Structures are given as structure tokens and as C-alpha cells.
mmCIF file of C-alpha atoms and ligand atoms in Angstrom:
data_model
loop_
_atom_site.group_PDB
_atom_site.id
_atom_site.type_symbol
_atom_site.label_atom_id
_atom_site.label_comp_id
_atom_site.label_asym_id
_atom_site.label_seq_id
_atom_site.Cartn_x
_atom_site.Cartn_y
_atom_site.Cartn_z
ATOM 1 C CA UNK I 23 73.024 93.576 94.556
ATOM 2 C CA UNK I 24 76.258 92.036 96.668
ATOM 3 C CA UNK I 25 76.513 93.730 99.532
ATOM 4 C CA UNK I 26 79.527 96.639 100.193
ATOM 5 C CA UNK I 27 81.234 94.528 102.288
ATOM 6 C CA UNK I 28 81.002 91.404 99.799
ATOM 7 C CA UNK I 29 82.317 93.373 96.632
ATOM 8 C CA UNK I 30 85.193 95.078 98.760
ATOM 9 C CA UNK I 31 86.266 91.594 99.623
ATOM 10 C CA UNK I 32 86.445 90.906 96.248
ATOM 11 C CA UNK I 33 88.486 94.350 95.108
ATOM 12 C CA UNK I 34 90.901 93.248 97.980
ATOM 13 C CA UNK I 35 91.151 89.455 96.775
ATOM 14 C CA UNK I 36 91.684 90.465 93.699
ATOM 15 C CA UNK I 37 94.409 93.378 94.145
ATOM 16 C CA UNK I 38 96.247 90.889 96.559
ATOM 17 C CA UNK I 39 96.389 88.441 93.111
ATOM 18 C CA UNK I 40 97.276 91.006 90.981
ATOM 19 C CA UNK I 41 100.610 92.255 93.756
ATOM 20 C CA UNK I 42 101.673 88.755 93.659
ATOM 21 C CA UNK I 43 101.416 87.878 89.985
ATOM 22 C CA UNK I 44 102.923 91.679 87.982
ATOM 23 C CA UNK I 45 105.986 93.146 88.973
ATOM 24 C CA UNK I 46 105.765 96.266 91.025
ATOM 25 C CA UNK I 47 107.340 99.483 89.500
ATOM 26 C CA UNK I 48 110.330 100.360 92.053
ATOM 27 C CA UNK I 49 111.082 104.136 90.721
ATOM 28 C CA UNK I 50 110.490 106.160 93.324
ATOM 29 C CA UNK I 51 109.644 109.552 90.831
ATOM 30 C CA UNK I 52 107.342 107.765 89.177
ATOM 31 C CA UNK I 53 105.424 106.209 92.473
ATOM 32 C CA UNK I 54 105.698 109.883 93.920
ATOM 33 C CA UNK I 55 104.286 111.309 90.119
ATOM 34 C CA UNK I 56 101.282 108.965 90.479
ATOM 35 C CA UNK I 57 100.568 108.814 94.292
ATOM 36 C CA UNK I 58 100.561 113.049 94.090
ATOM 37 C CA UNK I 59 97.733 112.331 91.165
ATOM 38 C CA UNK I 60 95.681 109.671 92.516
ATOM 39 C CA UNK I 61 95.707 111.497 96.420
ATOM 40 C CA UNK I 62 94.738 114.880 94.902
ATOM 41 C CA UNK I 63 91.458 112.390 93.475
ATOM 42 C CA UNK I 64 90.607 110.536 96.511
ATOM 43 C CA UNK I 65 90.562 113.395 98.724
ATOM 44 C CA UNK I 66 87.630 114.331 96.760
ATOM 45 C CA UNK I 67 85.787 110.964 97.297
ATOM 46 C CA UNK I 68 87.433 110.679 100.791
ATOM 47 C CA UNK I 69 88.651 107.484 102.107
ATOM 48 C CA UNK I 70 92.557 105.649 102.300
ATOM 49 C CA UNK I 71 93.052 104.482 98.972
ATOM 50 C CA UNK I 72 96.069 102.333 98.530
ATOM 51 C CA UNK I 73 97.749 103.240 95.158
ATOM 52 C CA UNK I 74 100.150 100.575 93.384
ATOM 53 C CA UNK I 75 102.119 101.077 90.292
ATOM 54 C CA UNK I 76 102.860 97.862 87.774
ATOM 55 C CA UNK I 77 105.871 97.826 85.962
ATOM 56 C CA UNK I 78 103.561 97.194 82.847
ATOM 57 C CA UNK I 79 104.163 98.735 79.528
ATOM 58 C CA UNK I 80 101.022 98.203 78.308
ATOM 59 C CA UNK I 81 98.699 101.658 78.515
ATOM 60 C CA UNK I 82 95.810 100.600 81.638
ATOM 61 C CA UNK I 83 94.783 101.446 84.660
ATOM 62 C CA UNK I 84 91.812 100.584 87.086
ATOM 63 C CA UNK I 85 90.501 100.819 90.479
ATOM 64 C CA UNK I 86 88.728 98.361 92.403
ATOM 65 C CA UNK I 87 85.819 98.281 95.378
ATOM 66 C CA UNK I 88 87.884 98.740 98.662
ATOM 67 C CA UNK I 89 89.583 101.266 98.177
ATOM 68 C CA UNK I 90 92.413 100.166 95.932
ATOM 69 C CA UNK I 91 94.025 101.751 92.227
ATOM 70 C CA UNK I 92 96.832 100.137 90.162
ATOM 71 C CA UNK I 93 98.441 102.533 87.158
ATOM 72 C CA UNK I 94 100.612 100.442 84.416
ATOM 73 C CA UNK I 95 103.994 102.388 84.158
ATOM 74 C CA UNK I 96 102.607 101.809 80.305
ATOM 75 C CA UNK I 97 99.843 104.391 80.384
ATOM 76 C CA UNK I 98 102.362 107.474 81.016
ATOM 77 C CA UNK I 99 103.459 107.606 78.074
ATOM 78 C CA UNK I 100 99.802 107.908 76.550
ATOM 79 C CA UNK I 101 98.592 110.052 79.556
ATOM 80 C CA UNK I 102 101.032 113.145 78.781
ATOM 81 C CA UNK I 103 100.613 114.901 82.342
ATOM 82 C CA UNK I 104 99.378 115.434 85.569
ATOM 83 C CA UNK I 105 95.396 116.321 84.372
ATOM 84 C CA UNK I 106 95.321 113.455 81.911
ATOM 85 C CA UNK I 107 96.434 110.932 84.267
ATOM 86 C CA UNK I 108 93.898 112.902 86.779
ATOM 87 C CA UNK I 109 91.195 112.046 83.815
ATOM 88 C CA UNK I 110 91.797 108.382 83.904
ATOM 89 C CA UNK I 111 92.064 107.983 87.760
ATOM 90 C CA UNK I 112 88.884 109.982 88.179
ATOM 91 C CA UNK I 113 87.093 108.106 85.658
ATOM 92 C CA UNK I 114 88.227 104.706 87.274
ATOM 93 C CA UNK I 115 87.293 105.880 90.995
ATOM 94 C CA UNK I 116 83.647 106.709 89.478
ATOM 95 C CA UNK I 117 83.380 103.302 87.995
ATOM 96 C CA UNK I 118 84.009 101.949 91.777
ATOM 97 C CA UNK I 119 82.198 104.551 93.389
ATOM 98 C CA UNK I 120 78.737 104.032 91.476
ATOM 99 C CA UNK I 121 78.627 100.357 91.741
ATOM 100 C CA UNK I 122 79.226 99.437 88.064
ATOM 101 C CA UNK I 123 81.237 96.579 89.029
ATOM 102 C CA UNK I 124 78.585 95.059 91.490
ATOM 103 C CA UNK I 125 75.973 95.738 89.395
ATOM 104 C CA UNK I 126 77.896 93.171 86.742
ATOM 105 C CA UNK I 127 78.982 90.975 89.505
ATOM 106 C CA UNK I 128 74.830 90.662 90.677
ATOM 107 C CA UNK I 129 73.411 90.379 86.725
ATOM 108 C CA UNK I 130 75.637 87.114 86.810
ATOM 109 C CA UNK I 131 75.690 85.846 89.941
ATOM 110 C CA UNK I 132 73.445 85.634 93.026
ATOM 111 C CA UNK I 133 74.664 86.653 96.541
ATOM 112 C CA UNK I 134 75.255 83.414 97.594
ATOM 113 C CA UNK I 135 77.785 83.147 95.939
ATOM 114 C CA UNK I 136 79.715 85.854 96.505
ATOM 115 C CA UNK I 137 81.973 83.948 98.865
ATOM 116 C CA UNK I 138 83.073 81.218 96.468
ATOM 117 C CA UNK I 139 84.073 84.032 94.046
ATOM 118 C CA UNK I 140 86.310 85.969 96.515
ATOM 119 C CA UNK I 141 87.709 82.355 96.774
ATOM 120 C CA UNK I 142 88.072 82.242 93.321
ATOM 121 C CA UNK I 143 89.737 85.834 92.833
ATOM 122 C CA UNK I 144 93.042 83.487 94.630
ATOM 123 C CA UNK I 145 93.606 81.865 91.885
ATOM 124 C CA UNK I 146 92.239 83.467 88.653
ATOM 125 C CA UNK I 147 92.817 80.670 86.249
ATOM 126 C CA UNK I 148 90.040 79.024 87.312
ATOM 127 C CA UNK I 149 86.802 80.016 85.198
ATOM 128 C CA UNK I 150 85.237 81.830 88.150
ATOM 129 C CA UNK I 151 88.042 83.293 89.046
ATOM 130 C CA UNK I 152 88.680 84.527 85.653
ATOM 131 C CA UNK I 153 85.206 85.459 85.365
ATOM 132 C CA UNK I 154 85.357 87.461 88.619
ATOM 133 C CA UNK I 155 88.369 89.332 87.539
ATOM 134 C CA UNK I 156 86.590 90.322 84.456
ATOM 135 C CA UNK I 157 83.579 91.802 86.348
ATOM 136 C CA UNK I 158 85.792 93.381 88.270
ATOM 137 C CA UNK I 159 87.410 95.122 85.179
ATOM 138 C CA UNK I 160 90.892 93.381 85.767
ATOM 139 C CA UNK I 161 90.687 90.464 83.299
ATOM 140 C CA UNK I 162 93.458 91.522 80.830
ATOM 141 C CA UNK I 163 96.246 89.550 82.613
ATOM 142 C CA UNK I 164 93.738 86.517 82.737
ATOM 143 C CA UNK I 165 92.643 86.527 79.125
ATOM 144 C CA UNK I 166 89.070 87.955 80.141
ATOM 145 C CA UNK I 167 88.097 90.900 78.712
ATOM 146 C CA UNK I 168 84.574 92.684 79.731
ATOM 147 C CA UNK I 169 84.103 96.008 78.383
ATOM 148 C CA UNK I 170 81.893 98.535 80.649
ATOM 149 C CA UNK I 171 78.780 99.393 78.679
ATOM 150 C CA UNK I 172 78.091 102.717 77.109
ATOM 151 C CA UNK I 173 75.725 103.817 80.053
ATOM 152 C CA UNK I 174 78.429 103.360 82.293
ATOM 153 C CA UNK I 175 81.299 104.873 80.481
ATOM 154 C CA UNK I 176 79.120 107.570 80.203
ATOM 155 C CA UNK I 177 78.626 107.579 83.991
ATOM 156 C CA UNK I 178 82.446 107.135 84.895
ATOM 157 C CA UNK I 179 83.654 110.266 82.324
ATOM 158 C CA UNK I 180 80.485 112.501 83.688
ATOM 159 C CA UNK I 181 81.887 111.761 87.264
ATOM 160 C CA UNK I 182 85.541 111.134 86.540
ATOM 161 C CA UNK I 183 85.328 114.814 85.100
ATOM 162 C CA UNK I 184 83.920 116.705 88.002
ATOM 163 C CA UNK I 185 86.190 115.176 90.339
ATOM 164 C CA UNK I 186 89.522 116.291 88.694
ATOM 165 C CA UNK I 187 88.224 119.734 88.368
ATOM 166 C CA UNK I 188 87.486 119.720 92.047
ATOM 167 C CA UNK I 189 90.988 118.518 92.874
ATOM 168 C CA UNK I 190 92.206 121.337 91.088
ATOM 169 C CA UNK I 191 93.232 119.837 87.760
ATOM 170 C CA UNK I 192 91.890 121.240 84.251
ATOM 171 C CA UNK I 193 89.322 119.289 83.070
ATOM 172 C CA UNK I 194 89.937 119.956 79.381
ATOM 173 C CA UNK I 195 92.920 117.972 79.580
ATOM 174 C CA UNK I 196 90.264 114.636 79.746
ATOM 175 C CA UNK I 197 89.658 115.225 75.540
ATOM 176 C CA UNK I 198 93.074 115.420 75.005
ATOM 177 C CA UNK I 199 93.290 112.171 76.238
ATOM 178 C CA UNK I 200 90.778 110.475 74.746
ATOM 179 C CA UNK I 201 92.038 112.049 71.607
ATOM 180 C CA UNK I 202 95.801 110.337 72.313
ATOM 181 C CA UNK I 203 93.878 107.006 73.381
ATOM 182 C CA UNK I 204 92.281 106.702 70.096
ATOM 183 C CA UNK I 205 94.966 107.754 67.903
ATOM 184 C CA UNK I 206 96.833 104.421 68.878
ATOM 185 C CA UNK I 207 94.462 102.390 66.773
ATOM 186 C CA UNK I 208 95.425 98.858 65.385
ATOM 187 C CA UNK I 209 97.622 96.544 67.363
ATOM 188 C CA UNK I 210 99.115 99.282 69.497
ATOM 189 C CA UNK I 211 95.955 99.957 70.931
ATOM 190 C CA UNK I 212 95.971 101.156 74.787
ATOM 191 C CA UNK I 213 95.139 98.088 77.049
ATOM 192 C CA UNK I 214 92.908 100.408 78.598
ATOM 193 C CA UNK I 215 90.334 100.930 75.572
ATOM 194 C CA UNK I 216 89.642 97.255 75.385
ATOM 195 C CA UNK I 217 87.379 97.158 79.079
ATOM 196 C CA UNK I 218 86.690 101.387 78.547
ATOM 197 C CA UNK I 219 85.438 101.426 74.704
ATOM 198 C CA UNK I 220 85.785 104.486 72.955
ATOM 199 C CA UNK I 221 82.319 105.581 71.656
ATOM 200 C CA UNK I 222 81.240 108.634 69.533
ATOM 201 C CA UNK I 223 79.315 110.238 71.843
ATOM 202 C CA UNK I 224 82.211 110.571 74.974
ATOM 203 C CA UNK I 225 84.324 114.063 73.816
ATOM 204 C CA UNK I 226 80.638 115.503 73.063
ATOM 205 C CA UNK I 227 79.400 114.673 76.157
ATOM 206 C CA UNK I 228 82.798 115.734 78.169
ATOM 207 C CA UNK I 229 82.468 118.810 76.424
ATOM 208 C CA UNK I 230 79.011 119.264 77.201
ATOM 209 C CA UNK I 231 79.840 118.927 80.686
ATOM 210 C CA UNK I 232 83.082 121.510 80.649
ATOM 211 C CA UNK I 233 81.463 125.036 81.312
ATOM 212 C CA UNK I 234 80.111 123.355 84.787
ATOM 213 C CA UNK I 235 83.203 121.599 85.171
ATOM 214 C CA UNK I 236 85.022 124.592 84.261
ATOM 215 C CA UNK I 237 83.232 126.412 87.463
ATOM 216 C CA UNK I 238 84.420 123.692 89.620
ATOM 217 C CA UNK I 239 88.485 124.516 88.926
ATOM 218 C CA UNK I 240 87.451 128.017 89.428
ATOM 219 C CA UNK I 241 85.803 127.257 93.165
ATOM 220 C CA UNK I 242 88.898 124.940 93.019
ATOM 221 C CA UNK I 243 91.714 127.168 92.617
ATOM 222 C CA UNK I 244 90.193 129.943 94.418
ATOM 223 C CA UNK I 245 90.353 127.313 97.560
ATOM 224 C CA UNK I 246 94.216 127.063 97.004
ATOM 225 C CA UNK I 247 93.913 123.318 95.099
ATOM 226 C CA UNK I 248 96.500 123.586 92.289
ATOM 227 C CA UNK I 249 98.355 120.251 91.908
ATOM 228 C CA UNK I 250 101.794 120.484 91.127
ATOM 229 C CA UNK I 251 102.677 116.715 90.543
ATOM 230 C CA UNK I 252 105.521 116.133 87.530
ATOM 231 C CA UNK I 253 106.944 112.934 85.953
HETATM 232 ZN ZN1 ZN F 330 85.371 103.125 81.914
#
């Protein structure tokens, strides 16, 4: 495996690209709407997270090793509120937080070379750099596209699901949203479904996982942790 310090590099390179390259979204309700979200989730997890917004209309998110989550302006309009947006920011943090990304980065490329890939994340039309940004779950923009694998989308929702019941939000609200994701079929597809496959296992496995999740929003709420964060 890279080491921490190696794949946060690498998150940070490749945020830095992304910043320079998409246009940021200026509306201050809508930074305030998704800051209030993504806070109420990484107080959970702990840590400074620093939370960007894209002026992108297509439907994706992500979150990368050091700390860092970008939200296209695109996926609120698939995300309907505060505990479905809390469902896809809790399911991205868990894909940080439990290594999936180094665990693609190391299947492909030794430690050694972890350096000349952070290089690479600079400038992204280069095939390692492209290849790094699709390891990293960021490869859209690039024309790299490298979907998680079922273990790990199981991992992320599992995750994703107990953290937004712990910051208070109802974790029912993650089906809905996997319902609205896959109803866009065809060409209007979310962006987001393309590195986060739907399978046909996810909603029963979410649900599966609601009565304890369920128990978390009540410890939750009875603590005084009732997010109140509105478009
Ligand atoms: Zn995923």
C-alpha cells in the first residue's frame, strides 16, 4: 500500500488541478446549503475538510485522501435535500476513509512511484496523470472513467449510512436517492453512477442496515444533532 502521506499528496495534487481547470460555483446559498451538509459529515470522521462546489451541471460528487470534497452544483437537483445530499457525502468520505482509492492506486502501481504520479496529477492529460485521476475517482473531466467495485460500493453505502445517521440526518433518505439516481437512465444518466455503479444488491443491503442505523438518529437526536441545512 502507498503510504498516508503519499496518497494525501495525491488527493491534494489532484484537487489543486481540478480548482484550476472547473469553474467554482460563486452562490453563496448554495456554498452555505452544502458546507452545512458536508460539516455535519466530517464532524463525525473528525478532521478540517475543505469543501468546494463546481459550477457543474452534471449530477457528481467525490472526495479525495487529504481531506478534501467537491459537490457539482449538477447533483442538487438529483439529491432533493439535506439527507440525500448527506447520503452521497457520507458515502464518498467512506470511500476515502477505508483506503479504496490506495488500494487501486497500489494494485497498479508500486510505491516508488508514487512521486512521479503526484507529478502527474499537474497535468492530467498525460496518461499517468489521467490514470491517477481515475484511481483517484476524479477521471470524468479527463476522459477516464474507473468504476469502484461492488465490494467497495458496498463498503462506502454500509459506512456512508451510519455516518449520516450519526450526524443527525435520516438515513432512509439514502434509498430515495438511489431510487432518483437510477431513474435517470439513458443519456441523462447522473455523472456520478458511471465511477459508483448501481448494483441490485445496494437498497437491500441499505435497508438491511436501517433498523441499526435507525438507532443511531435516535442516540443522534437525543444528543441535540438535527441538521437544519436548506437550498
Ligand atoms: Zn461509491
Amino acid at each position: 500500500m502507498m503510504p498516508d502521506a503519499q496518497m494525501e499528496e495525491m488527493g491534494l495534487q489532484s484537487f489543486t488541478t481540478l480548482k484550476k481547470d472547473k469553474p467554482i460555483e460563486q452562490d453563496g446559498q448554495i456554498n452555505a446549503y452544502v458546507r452545512c451538509v458536508a460539516t455535519a459529515i466530517t464532524n463525525e470522521v473528525g478532521g478540517e475538510w475543505e469543501v468546494v462546489v463546481f459550477a457543474d451541471p452534471t449530477a457528481n460528487a467525490f472526495a479525495l485522501p487529504g481531506r478534501k470534497i467537491g459537490v457539482h452544483t449538477g447533483l442538487l437537483t438529483v439529491a432533493e435535500n439535506q439527507n440525500q445530499l448527506a447520503a452521497v457525502l457520507g458515502h464518498e468520505v467512506a470511500h476515502v476513509l477505508a483506503h479504496h482509492s490506495n488500494e487501486r492506486v497500489s494494485q497498479k502501481y508500486a510505491v516508488s512511484q508514487g512521486l512521479a504520479l503526484t507529478q502527474a496529477l499537474i497535468s492530467p492529460q498525460s496518461a499517468l496523470g489521467q490514470a491517477g485521476m481515475g484511481l483517484l475517482g476524479v477521471g470524468a473531466e479527463y476522459g477516464i472513467l474507473m468504476p469502484y467495485s461492488r465490494v467497495h460500493e458496498s463498503e462506502a453505502d454500509i459506512y456512508g449510512l451510519d455516518w449520516m445517521a450519526k450526524a443527525g440526518f435520516d438515513p432512509r433518505e439514502s434509498v430515495t436517492l438511489w431510487v432518483n439516481m437510477g431513474k435517470q437512465g439513458g443519456k441523462q444518466s447522473p455523472e456520478f453512477l458511471s465511477t459508483h455503479p448501481g448494483h441490485d444488491t445496494r437498497i437491500a443491503n441499505l435497508k438491511k442496515h436501517m433498523p441499526k442505523a435507525l438507532e443511531m438518529l435516535k442516540k443522534a437526536r437525543a444528543q441535540g444533532k438535527n441538521p437544519q441545512c436548506r437550498k
